[in-house]
Amino acid sequence: MRLKYVEAVLSIGFALAFIAWTRLSAPGPLAPNADPSSSGGPFGLDLLLPAPVAYPRSAAGQLAEAFAILTHPLIVLAVTAAWVVYAYISRMRRLSVSLAIAATGIPVQFLIALHLARPTPGATFTDSIAAFAHAYPNAHITAMTLASWVLVTLARAHHRSTMVAAGTVLGYAAVVMTAVSQWYMGLATLSDLIGGFLLGAAFANLALWVGGIDAILTSWVNRRLSRASSEKRAAVIYNPTKFDDLSLLRRRVAAEVRATGWRPTVWLETTPDDPGRSMARRALEAGVDLVMVAGGDGTVRAVSSQLAGTEMPMALIPAGTGNLLARNLSIPLDTDAAIRLALHGHLQPIDMVTCTFDDGEERFVVMAGMGLDAQIMESTDSGLKKVIRSGAYAVAAVQNAVPVPFTATITLDDAPPERRQMVMALMGNVGTITAGMTLFPRAVPTDGMVDLLLANPGKVVDWARLGAQILTGQEMEGFTLTRARKVLIEADRPVPFELDGDTAGSTRTLRAEVQDGALHVVVPR
């Protein structure tokens, strides 16, 4: 848990460290020589790493000078001042105050340097516009430390781990490159650079302390808050086991919802006993305008089965292992992109398939099957799925490499029934399965048809053909691949079956019928 006053402690700590370092670096009783440039700095650091002799007209010298001009404290001050104005106009008052305090660190550095009057250790670049007359504390390092602190703070406000990591690396890299540039040009010694960093860090943490880090991050989240109010409201049905940080998901959704001007979101959590059915009914009763489903394929199936036929828009925030419906509808797997799409995408009616079996009736939106595929799903270790994700299905497939065939009668629409032997009967409303492999080349969820694959590979070559069909997306000889509006499978014995990757027990009869355009899903335009 973050300490409440951590910025205050850091600010005071860096300030005291700067004062102590200045006492050691500046001329005085602790520095043996009157000329600080020849004293070697505290503990002889400057003697251990003396500045090299760099020539302005060399390629390295020109590159260092160009970088020093780009990171000039006056440029950093101007950019920070512009951010102060932008934050104030955008109603981010705490952020504007924090940036203003950070900006004052630059003129304070100038006054301290003017008072101490420590000359630069070299004379080669002293006529450069990037050079300052006084070396301690180093102006460039102070300014870039302040700038990097601001960059990392704004990256944290986005609540995205990749952006925080990128902002942190970029900020630290900029400080290090600035230090190398100043040292290489002979404009600062190591003790000058350390003093500049300590002063910049003290002001950066002071800015965050006074502004209030939590208030700053919250104001940044609300920066795109729509000025036009809306009565629309969304519900999020989420599976808590699919998210390591639920508070992060809530902040992400809240940011996009506020930016769109919608009312606060209704949050509905699934349970092990109910993967989303009653939550979907509660969302309908609440009269929301959109249902977001944050979870895996099982959560999507449970919610969509209740929304089918209601014309309630459903949006997907993929968080499972397969995310098959999202992949087939080109919905982004990135959480932030999926949330933005949910609020600004295009509505597409898609088909659902109603399955009737021995013990009841269910709907599926992706795939269903009897035989081998159900055995693989049942054998897949849930713990292994968290580690190697879709690779866990491959492990389960190896465990079921010698399946026992069963005999079934297949009836398609009004055609005469056919009796077949098989190890798997798989039906698909979409074509692509895990890892982007195409199992049904012609399947689309808007054609009013369900595709059917009957497989009975008895030899190694048959398994190779099945693998080739999956990998290439082309129909291979030896496998029945057909489609119909209604499918009836009557087996000679109870056979395991699955719906959208969830095992559903065993059945001798499985009847499937397509419901045209029963579900309205938000998809990319």
Coordinates of C-alpha atoms in Angstrom, one line a residue, residues 52-446:
P52 CA 37.2 14.1 -21.6
V53 CA 38.7 16.5 -24.1
A54 CA 35.8 17.0 -26.6
Y55 CA 36.1 19.0 -29.8
P56 CA 33.1 21.1 -30.9
R57 CA 33.6 20.3 -34.6
S58 CA 33.8 16.5 -34.1
A59 CA 30.8 14.4 -34.9
A60 CA 30.4 13.3 -31.3
G61 CA 30.9 16.9 -30.1
Q62 CA 28.2 18.3 -32.4
L63 CA 25.8 15.5 -31.4
A64 CA 26.4 16.2 -27.7
E65 CA 25.9 19.9 -28.3
A66 CA 22.7 19.4 -30.3
F67 CA 21.3 17.2 -27.5
A68 CA 22.3 19.8 -24.9
I69 CA 20.4 22.5 -26.9
L70 CA 17.3 20.2 -27.2
T71 CA 17.3 19.7 -23.4
H72 CA 18.1 23.3 -22.6
P73 CA 16.5 24.4 -19.3
L74 CA 14.8 27.3 -20.9
I75 CA 13.1 25.0 -23.4
V76 CA 12.0 22.7 -20.6
L77 CA 10.7 25.7 -18.7
A78 CA 8.7 26.9 -21.7
V79 CA 7.2 23.5 -22.3
T80 CA 6.3 23.1 -18.6
A81 CA 4.8 26.6 -18.6
A82 CA 2.6 25.6 -21.6
W83 CA 1.5 22.5 -19.7
V84 CA 0.6 24.7 -16.8
V85 CA -1.7 26.8 -19.0
Y86 CA -3.2 23.7 -20.7
A87 CA -3.9 21.9 -17.4
Y88 CA -5.5 25.0 -16.0
I89 CA -7.8 25.5 -19.0
S90 CA -8.7 21.8 -19.0
R91 CA -9.9 22.2 -15.4
M92 CA -7.0 20.1 -14.0
R93 CA -6.2 22.6 -11.3
R94 CA -4.1 20.3 -9.1
L95 CA -2.0 19.3 -12.0
S96 CA -1.4 22.9 -13.0
V97 CA -0.3 23.8 -9.5
S98 CA 2.0 20.8 -9.4
L99 CA 3.6 21.7 -12.8
A100 CA 4.0 25.4 -11.7
I101 CA 5.9 24.3 -8.6
A102 CA 8.1 22.0 -10.7
A103 CA 8.8 24.8 -13.1
T104 CA 10.1 27.0 -10.2
G105 CA 12.9 24.6 -9.7
I106 CA 14.6 25.9 -12.8
P107 CA 14.9 29.6 -11.7
V108 CA 15.8 28.5 -8.2
Q109 CA 18.7 26.4 -9.7
F110 CA 19.8 29.5 -11.6
L111 CA 19.9 31.6 -8.4
I112 CA 21.8 28.9 -6.4
A113 CA 24.3 28.5 -9.2
L114 CA 24.8 32.3 -9.4
H115 CA 25.4 32.5 -5.7
L116 CA 27.9 29.6 -5.6
A117 CA 29.6 30.8 -8.8
R118 CA 31.3 27.4 -9.5
P119 CA 33.0 27.6 -12.9
T120 CA 32.7 24.9 -15.5
P121 CA 35.6 22.4 -15.5
G122 CA 36.3 22.8 -19.3
A123 CA 36.6 25.7 -21.7
T124 CA 35.9 24.0 -25.1
F125 CA 32.2 24.5 -25.2
T126 CA 31.8 27.5 -22.9
D127 CA 30.8 29.7 -25.9
S128 CA 27.9 27.3 -26.8
I129 CA 24.3 28.5 -26.4
A130 CA 23.8 25.3 -24.4
A131 CA 26.5 26.3 -21.8
F132 CA 26.0 28.2 -18.5
A133 CA 28.6 30.3 -16.8
H134 CA 28.2 28.3 -13.5
A135 CA 28.4 24.6 -13.2
Y136 CA 26.9 23.7 -9.8
P137 CA 24.2 22.5 -9.6
N138 CA 24.0 21.5 -13.2
A139 CA 21.1 23.3 -14.8
H140 CA 20.4 20.7 -17.5
I141 CA 20.2 17.8 -15.1
T142 CA 17.9 19.7 -12.8
A143 CA 15.5 20.6 -15.7
M144 CA 15.5 17.1 -17.1
T145 CA 15.0 15.5 -13.7
L146 CA 11.9 17.7 -13.3
A147 CA 10.7 16.9 -16.9
S148 CA 11.1 13.1 -16.4
W149 CA 9.2 13.2 -13.1
V150 CA 6.3 14.9 -14.9
L151 CA 6.5 12.3 -17.8
V152 CA 6.3 9.4 -15.4
T153 CA 3.5 11.0 -13.5
L154 CA 1.4 11.5 -16.6
A155 CA 2.2 7.9 -17.8
R156 CA 0.9 6.6 -14.4
A157 CA -2.3 8.5 -14.9
H158 CA -3.1 6.3 -18.0
H159 CA -3.2 3.2 -15.7
R160 CA -1.5 1.1 -18.4
S161 CA 1.5 -0.9 -17.3
T162 CA 3.1 -0.7 -20.8
M163 CA 2.8 3.1 -20.8
V164 CA 4.1 3.4 -17.3
A165 CA 7.1 1.3 -18.1
A166 CA 7.8 3.2 -21.3
G167 CA 7.4 6.5 -19.6
T168 CA 9.7 5.5 -16.8
V169 CA 12.4 4.1 -19.1
L170 CA 12.2 7.2 -21.4
G171 CA 12.4 9.6 -18.4
Y172 CA 15.4 7.9 -16.8
A173 CA 17.1 7.5 -20.2
A174 CA 16.7 11.3 -20.9
V175 CA 18.4 12.1 -17.5
V176 CA 21.3 9.7 -18.1
M177 CA 21.8 11.0 -21.7
T178 CA 21.8 14.6 -20.5
A179 CA 24.3 13.8 -17.8
V180 CA 26.6 12.1 -20.4
S181 CA 26.2 15.0 -22.8
Q182 CA 27.1 17.6 -20.1
W183 CA 30.1 15.6 -18.8
Y184 CA 31.4 14.9 -22.4
M185 CA 31.3 18.6 -23.3
G186 CA 33.2 19.5 -20.2
L187 CA 30.4 21.6 -18.8
A188 CA 30.0 19.6 -15.5
T189 CA 31.8 17.2 -13.3
L190 CA 30.2 14.2 -11.6
S191 CA 29.5 16.2 -8.4
D192 CA 27.8 19.0 -10.4
L193 CA 25.5 16.4 -12.0
I194 CA 24.6 14.8 -8.7
G195 CA 23.8 18.2 -7.2
G196 CA 21.5 19.0 -10.2
F197 CA 19.7 15.7 -9.8
L198 CA 19.2 16.1 -6.1
L199 CA 17.8 19.6 -6.5
G200 CA 15.5 18.5 -9.4
A201 CA 14.2 15.4 -7.4
A202 CA 13.5 17.6 -4.4
F203 CA 11.3 20.0 -6.4
A204 CA 9.7 17.2 -8.4
N205 CA 8.5 15.5 -5.2
L206 CA 7.5 18.8 -3.7
A207 CA 5.3 19.5 -6.7
L208 CA 3.6 16.1 -6.3
W209 CA 3.2 16.5 -2.6
V210 CA 1.6 20.0 -2.8
G211 CA -0.6 19.1 -5.8
G212 CA -1.6 15.7 -4.4
I213 CA -0.6 12.7 -6.5
D214 CA -4.0 11.0 -6.2
A215 CA -5.9 14.2 -7.2
I216 CA -3.5 14.8 -10.1
L217 CA -4.0 11.3 -11.5
T218 CA -7.8 11.6 -11.1
S219 CA -7.9 15.0 -12.8
W220 CA -5.9 13.5 -15.7
V221 CA -8.3 10.6 -16.0
N222 CA -11.1 13.1 -16.3
R223 CA -9.3 15.4 -18.8
R224 CA -11.6 14.3 -21.7
L225 CA -14.8 14.5 -19.7
S226 CA -17.6 15.3 -22.1
R227 CA -19.3 18.6 -21.4
A228 CA -22.5 17.3 -23.0
S229 CA -24.4 15.2 -20.5
S230 CA -26.0 11.9 -21.5
E231 CA -28.5 9.7 -19.9
K232 CA -26.9 6.6 -21.3
R233 CA -25.6 4.0 -18.9
A234 CA -23.5 0.8 -19.4
A235 CA -23.3 -2.4 -17.3
V236 CA -20.1 -4.4 -17.0
I237 CA -20.5 -8.1 -16.3
Y238 CA -17.1 -9.4 -15.3
N239 CA -15.4 -12.6 -14.2
P240 CA -13.1 -11.6 -11.3
T241 CA -10.9 -14.7 -11.8
K242 CA -9.7 -13.3 -15.2
F243 CA -8.2 -10.0 -13.8
D244 CA -5.2 -9.6 -11.6
D245 CA -6.2 -6.0 -10.8
L246 CA -9.9 -5.3 -10.8
S247 CA -9.4 -1.7 -9.6
L248 CA -7.4 -1.1 -12.8
L249 CA -10.3 -2.3 -14.9
R250 CA -12.7 -0.1 -13.1
R251 CA -10.5 3.0 -13.6
R252 CA -10.1 2.2 -17.3
V253 CA -13.8 1.8 -17.8
A254 CA -14.6 4.9 -15.7
A255 CA -12.2 7.0 -17.7
E256 CA -13.8 6.1 -21.1
V257 CA -17.3 6.3 -19.7
R258 CA -16.7 9.8 -18.3
A259 CA -15.1 10.9 -21.6
T260 CA -18.2 9.8 -23.5
G261 CA -20.5 11.6 -21.0
W262 CA -22.3 8.5 -19.9
R263 CA -23.7 8.0 -16.4
P264 CA -21.8 5.9 -13.9
T265 CA -21.5 2.2 -14.8
V266 CA -23.3 -0.7 -13.2
W267 CA -20.9 -3.4 -12.1
L268 CA -22.1 -7.0 -11.9
E269 CA -19.7 -9.8 -10.8
T270 CA -20.1 -13.4 -11.9
T271 CA -19.7 -16.3 -9.5
P272 CA -18.6 -20.0 -9.8
D273 CA -22.2 -21.1 -9.7
D274 CA -23.4 -18.4 -12.1
P275 CA -21.1 -17.4 -15.0
G276 CA -23.3 -14.5 -16.0
R277 CA -26.9 -15.5 -16.6
S278 CA -28.6 -13.7 -13.7
M279 CA -26.2 -10.8 -14.1
A280 CA -27.4 -10.3 -17.6
R281 CA -31.0 -10.4 -16.5
R282 CA -30.2 -7.8 -13.8
A283 CA -28.7 -5.6 -16.4
L284 CA -31.8 -5.8 -18.5
E285 CA -34.0 -5.0 -15.5
A286 CA -31.8 -2.0 -14.8
G287 CA -32.6 -0.6 -18.2
V288 CA -28.9 0.0 -19.3
D289 CA -28.0 0.9 -22.8
L290 CA -25.1 -1.4 -23.2
V291 CA -23.7 -4.6 -21.6
M292 CA -20.0 -5.0 -21.6
V293 CA -18.8 -8.6 -21.0
A294 CA -15.3 -8.8 -19.4
G295 CA -14.3 -12.4 -19.2
G296 CA -13.6 -15.5 -21.2
D297 CA -15.7 -17.6 -23.6
G298 CA -17.8 -19.1 -20.9
T299 CA -18.8 -15.7 -19.5
V300 CA -19.6 -14.5 -23.1
R301 CA -21.8 -17.5 -23.7
A302 CA -23.7 -17.2 -20.5
V303 CA -24.4 -13.5 -21.0
S304 CA -25.2 -13.7 -24.7
S305 CA -27.7 -16.6 -24.1
Q306 CA -29.7 -14.2 -22.0
L307 CA -29.4 -11.2 -24.3
A308 CA -30.4 -13.1 -27.4
G309 CA -33.5 -11.8 -28.9
T310 CA -33.6 -8.7 -26.7
E311 CA -31.8 -6.2 -29.1
M312 CA -29.6 -5.2 -26.1
P313 CA -26.2 -4.2 -27.4
M314 CA -23.3 -6.4 -26.1
A315 CA -19.7 -5.4 -26.2
L316 CA -16.7 -7.6 -25.4
I317 CA -13.7 -6.9 -23.2
P318 CA -11.7 -10.1 -23.9
A319 CA -9.9 -11.6 -20.8
G320 CA -9.9 -15.3 -21.3
T321 CA -7.6 -17.9 -22.9
G322 CA -9.4 -18.3 -26.2
N323 CA -11.5 -15.2 -26.7
L324 CA -12.9 -16.9 -29.8
L325 CA -15.9 -14.7 -30.5
A326 CA -13.7 -11.5 -30.1
R327 CA -11.1 -12.9 -32.5
N328 CA -13.7 -13.8 -35.1
L329 CA -15.3 -10.4 -34.9
S330 CA -11.9 -8.5 -35.1
I331 CA -12.4 -7.1 -31.6
P332 CA -9.1 -5.9 -30.1
L333 CA -7.7 -8.0 -27.3
D334 CA -6.1 -4.9 -25.7
T335 CA -8.3 -3.8 -22.8
D336 CA -8.3 -0.1 -23.4
A337 CA -8.9 -0.5 -27.1
A338 CA -11.8 -2.9 -26.4
I339 CA -13.4 -0.4 -24.0
R340 CA -13.2 2.4 -26.5
L341 CA -14.7 0.2 -29.2
A342 CA -17.5 -0.7 -26.8
L343 CA -18.6 2.9 -26.5
H344 CA -17.9 4.0 -30.1
G345 CA -18.2 0.9 -32.3
H346 CA -20.8 -0.4 -34.8
L347 CA -23.7 -2.7 -33.9
Q348 CA -23.7 -6.0 -35.9
P349 CA -26.5 -8.6 -35.5
I350 CA -25.0 -12.1 -35.4
D351 CA -26.5 -15.5 -35.2
M352 CA -26.8 -17.7 -32.1
V353 CA -27.4 -21.5 -32.1
T354 CA -29.9 -23.2 -29.8
C355 CA -28.8 -26.7 -28.7
T356 CA -31.3 -29.2 -27.3
F357 CA -29.8 -32.3 -25.6
D358 CA -30.9 -35.1 -23.2
D359 CA -31.0 -33.0 -20.1
G360 CA -32.0 -29.5 -21.3
E361 CA -31.4 -26.7 -23.7
E362 CA -28.6 -24.1 -24.1
R363 CA -27.3 -21.6 -26.6
F364 CA -23.9 -21.2 -28.0
V365 CA -22.3 -18.4 -30.0
V366 CA -19.0 -19.9 -31.1
M367 CA -18.8 -23.7 -31.3
A368 CA -20.2 -26.9 -29.8
G369 CA -19.3 -30.5 -30.3
M370 CA -19.5 -34.2 -29.3
G371 CA -16.7 -36.6 -28.7
L372 CA -13.0 -35.8 -28.9
D373 CA -13.2 -32.0 -28.6
A374 CA -15.3 -32.3 -25.4
Q375 CA -12.8 -34.8 -24.0
I376 CA -10.0 -32.4 -24.7
M377 CA -11.8 -29.6 -23.0
E378 CA -12.6 -31.8 -20.0
S379 CA -8.9 -32.9 -19.8
T380 CA -7.5 -29.4 -20.0
D381 CA -5.9 -28.3 -16.7
S382 CA -7.2 -24.9 -15.6
G383 CA -4.0 -24.1 -13.8
L384 CA -2.0 -25.0 -16.9
K385 CA -4.1 -22.6 -19.0
K386 CA -3.0 -19.7 -16.8
V387 CA 0.6 -20.6 -17.4
I388 CA 0.8 -21.6 -21.1
R389 CA -2.7 -20.5 -22.1
S390 CA -3.8 -22.2 -25.4
G391 CA -0.9 -24.6 -25.1
A392 CA -2.8 -26.4 -22.4
Y393 CA -5.3 -27.6 -25.0
A394 CA -2.4 -29.1 -27.0
V395 CA -1.3 -31.0 -23.9
A396 CA -4.9 -32.3 -23.4
A397 CA -5.0 -33.3 -27.1
V398 CA -1.9 -35.5 -26.6
Q399 CA -3.5 -37.1 -23.6
N400 CA -6.5 -38.1 -25.8
A401 CA -4.5 -39.1 -28.9
V402 CA -6.3 -42.5 -29.2
P403 CA -10.0 -41.6 -28.9
V404 CA -12.8 -44.3 -29.0
P405 CA -15.1 -43.8 -32.0
F406 CA -18.9 -43.7 -31.7
T407 CA -21.7 -44.2 -34.2
A408 CA -24.3 -41.6 -34.8
T409 CA -27.1 -40.8 -37.2
I410 CA -26.8 -37.3 -38.7
T411 CA -29.8 -35.4 -40.1
L412 CA -29.3 -32.0 -41.8
D413 CA -32.4 -29.8 -42.3
D414 CA -35.0 -32.0 -44.2
A415 CA -32.4 -34.3 -45.8
P416 CA -32.5 -38.1 -45.2
P417 CA -30.6 -39.2 -42.1
E418 CA -27.1 -40.8 -42.6
R419 CA -25.4 -43.2 -40.2
R420 CA -21.7 -42.5 -39.6
Q421 CA -18.9 -43.6 -37.3
M422 CA -16.7 -40.8 -35.9
V423 CA -14.6 -39.6 -33.0
M424 CA -15.8 -36.0 -33.2
A425 CA -18.8 -34.1 -34.4
L426 CA -18.1 -30.4 -34.2
M427 CA -20.4 -27.5 -35.0
G428 CA -19.3 -23.9 -35.6
N429 CA -21.0 -20.5 -35.8
V430 CA -17.6 -19.0 -36.5
G431 CA -14.6 -20.3 -38.3
T432 CA -11.5 -19.6 -36.3
I433 CA -10.4 -21.4 -33.2
T434 CA -7.6 -21.0 -30.7
A435 CA -4.3 -19.6 -32.0
G436 CA -6.0 -18.2 -35.1
M437 CA -6.4 -21.6 -36.8
T438 CA -9.3 -21.9 -39.2
L439 CA -11.5 -25.0 -38.7
F440 CA -14.5 -23.9 -40.7
P441 CA -13.3 -22.0 -43.8
R442 CA -16.8 -20.8 -44.9
A443 CA -18.3 -20.1 -41.5
V444 CA -19.4 -16.5 -40.7
P445 CA -21.8 -15.6 -37.8
T446 CA -24.2 -13.7 -40.0

